Short mmCIF file of C-alpha atoms in Angstrom, two decimals:
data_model
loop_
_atom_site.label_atom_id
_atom_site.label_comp_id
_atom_site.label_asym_id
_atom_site.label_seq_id
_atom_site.Cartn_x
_atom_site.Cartn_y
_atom_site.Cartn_z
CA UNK A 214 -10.95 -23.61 -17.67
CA UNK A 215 -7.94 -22.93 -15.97
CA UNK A 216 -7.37 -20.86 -12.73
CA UNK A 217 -4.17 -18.50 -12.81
CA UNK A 218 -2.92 -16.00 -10.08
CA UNK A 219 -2.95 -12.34 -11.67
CA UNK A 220 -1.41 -9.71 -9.84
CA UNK A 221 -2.72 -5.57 -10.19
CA UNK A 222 0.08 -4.20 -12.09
CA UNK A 223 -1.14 -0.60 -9.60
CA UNK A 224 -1.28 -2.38 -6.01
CA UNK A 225 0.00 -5.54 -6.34
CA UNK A 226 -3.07 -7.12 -5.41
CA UNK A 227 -3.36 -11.10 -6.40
CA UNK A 228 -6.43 -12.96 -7.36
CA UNK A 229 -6.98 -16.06 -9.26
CA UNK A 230 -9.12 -15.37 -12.50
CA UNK A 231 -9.77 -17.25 -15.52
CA UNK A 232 -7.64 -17.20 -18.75
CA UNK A 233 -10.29 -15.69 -20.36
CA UNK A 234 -11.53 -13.16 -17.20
CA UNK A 235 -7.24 -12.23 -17.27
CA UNK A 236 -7.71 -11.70 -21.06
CA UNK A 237 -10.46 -9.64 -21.22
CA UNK A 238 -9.72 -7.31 -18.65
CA UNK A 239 -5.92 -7.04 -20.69
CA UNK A 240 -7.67 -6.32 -23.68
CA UNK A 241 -9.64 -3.16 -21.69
CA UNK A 242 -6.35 -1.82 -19.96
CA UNK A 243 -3.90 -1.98 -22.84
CA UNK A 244 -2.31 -5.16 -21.58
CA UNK A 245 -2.32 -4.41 -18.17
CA UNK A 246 -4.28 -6.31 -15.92
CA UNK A 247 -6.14 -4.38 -12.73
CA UNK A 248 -7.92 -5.70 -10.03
CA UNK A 249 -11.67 -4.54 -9.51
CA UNK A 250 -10.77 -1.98 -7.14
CA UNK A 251 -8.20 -0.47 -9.31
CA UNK A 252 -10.23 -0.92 -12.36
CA UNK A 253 -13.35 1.23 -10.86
CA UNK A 254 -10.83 3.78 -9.89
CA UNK A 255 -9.28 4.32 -13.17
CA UNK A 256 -13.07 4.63 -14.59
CA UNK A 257 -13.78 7.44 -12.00
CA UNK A 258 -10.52 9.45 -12.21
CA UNK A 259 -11.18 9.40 -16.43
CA UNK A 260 -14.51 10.25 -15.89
CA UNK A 261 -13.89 13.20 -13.45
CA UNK A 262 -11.52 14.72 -15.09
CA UNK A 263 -13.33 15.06 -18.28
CA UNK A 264 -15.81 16.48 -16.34
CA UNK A 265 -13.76 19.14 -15.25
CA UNK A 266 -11.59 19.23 -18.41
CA UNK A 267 -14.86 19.71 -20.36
CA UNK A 268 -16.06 22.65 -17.88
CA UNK A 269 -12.88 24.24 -18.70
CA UNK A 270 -13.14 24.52 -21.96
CA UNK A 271 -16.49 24.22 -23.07
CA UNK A 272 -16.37 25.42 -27.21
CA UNK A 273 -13.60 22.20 -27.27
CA UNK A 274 -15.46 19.63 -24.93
CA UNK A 275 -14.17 17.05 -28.05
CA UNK A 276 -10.79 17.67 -27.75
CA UNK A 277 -11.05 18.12 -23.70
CA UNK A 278 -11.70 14.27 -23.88
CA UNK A 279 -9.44 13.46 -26.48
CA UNK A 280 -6.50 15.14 -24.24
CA UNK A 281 -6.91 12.76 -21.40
CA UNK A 282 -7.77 9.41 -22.32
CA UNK A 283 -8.00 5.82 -20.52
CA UNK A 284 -3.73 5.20 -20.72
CA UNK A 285 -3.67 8.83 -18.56
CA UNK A 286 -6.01 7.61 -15.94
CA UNK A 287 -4.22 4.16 -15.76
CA UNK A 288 -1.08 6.14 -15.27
CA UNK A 289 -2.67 8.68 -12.71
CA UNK A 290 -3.65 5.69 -10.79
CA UNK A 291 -0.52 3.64 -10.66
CA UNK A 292 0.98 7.04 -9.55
CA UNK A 293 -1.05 7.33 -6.62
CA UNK A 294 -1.09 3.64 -5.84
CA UNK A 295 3.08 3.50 -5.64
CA UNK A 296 2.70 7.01 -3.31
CA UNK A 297 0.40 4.81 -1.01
CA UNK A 298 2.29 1.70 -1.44
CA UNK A 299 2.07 -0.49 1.47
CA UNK A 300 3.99 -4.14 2.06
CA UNK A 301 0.80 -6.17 1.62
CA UNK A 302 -2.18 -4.86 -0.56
CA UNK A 303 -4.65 -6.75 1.16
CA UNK A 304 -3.64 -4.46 4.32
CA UNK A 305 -4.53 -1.38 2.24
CA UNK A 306 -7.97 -3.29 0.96
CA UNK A 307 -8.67 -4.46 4.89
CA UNK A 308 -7.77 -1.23 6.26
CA UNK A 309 -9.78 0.58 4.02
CA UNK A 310 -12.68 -0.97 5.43
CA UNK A 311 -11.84 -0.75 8.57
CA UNK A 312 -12.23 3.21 8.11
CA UNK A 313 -14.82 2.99 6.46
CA UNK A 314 -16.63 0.73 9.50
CA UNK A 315 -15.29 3.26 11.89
CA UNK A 316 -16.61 6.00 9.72
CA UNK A 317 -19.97 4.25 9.86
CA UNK A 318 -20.15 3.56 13.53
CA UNK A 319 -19.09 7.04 14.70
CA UNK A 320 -21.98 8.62 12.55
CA UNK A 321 -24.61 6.49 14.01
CA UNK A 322 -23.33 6.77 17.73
CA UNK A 323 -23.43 10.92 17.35
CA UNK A 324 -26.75 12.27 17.60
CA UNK A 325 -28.31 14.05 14.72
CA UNK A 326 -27.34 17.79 14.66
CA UNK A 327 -31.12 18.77 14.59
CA UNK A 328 -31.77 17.73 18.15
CA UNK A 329 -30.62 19.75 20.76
CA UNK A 330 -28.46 18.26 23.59
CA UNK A 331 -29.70 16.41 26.58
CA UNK A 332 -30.36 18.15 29.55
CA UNK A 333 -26.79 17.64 32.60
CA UNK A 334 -28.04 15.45 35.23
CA UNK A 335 -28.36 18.48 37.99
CA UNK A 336 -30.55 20.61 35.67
CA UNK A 337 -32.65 17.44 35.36
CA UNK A 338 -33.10 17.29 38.94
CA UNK A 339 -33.64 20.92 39.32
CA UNK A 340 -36.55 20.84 36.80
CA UNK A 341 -38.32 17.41 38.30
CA UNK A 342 -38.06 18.53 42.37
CA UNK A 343 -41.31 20.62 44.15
CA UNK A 344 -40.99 21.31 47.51
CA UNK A 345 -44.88 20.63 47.64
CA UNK A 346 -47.94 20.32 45.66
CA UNK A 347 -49.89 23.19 44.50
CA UNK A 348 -53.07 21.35 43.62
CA UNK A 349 -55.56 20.93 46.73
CA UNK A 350 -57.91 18.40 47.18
CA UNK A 351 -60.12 19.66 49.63
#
């Protein structure tokens, strides 16, 4: 079992796969080889837009699929990958998270928009302060 460095023919990312892993994921992408990221991406875009292809035209949902196939979504892909081509594609993959964290963290800092706001400090203080008590003991 030999180890080989593969490099995404859409970002340029490099991993080191098997023969066989670099073989079989040819064989899926007409000879091009993707990374995971890539290859999940390509899925979704060919699944979306026959979705919307076969809302369009719903009496030729057949042909709707048969007018954009896998090589389309590759290409759609690759297209939007050079747009956002940075110098290192492990940048893109860390920054990526990195918005996604900061996504994340912002959300559960902000409070939930169903509670209302907490009281300013001075109202506070108006609400809590009696000049005396109005309960008598005697």
């Amino acid at each position: 079992m030999e180890i080989e460095m593969a490099s995404c023919e859409c970002c340029g990312l490099e991993e080191e796969c098997t023969q066989d892993y670099i073989i079989e994921v040819r064989s899926k992408f007409e000879g091009k080889w993707l990374c995971g990221l890539c290859s999940e991406a390509v899925g979704d875009e060919l699944n979306r837009v026959q979705v919307v292809m076969g809302k369009k035209k719903k009496k030729t949902k057949n042909m709707a699929a048969a007018e954009f196939g896998l090589p389309d979504a590759v290409r759609a892909h690759m297209s939007f990958c050079g747009k956002s081509n940075k110098s290192n594609p492990a940048f893109r993959v860390a920054d990526g998270m990195r918005q996604m964290l900061r996504r994340r963290s912002a959300a559960a800092a902000s409070p939930p928009p169903s509670l209302p706001a907490s009281p300013s400090s001075s109202s506070s203080k108006k609400l809590l302060s009696r000049s005396a008590s109005t309960i008598s003991f005697y």
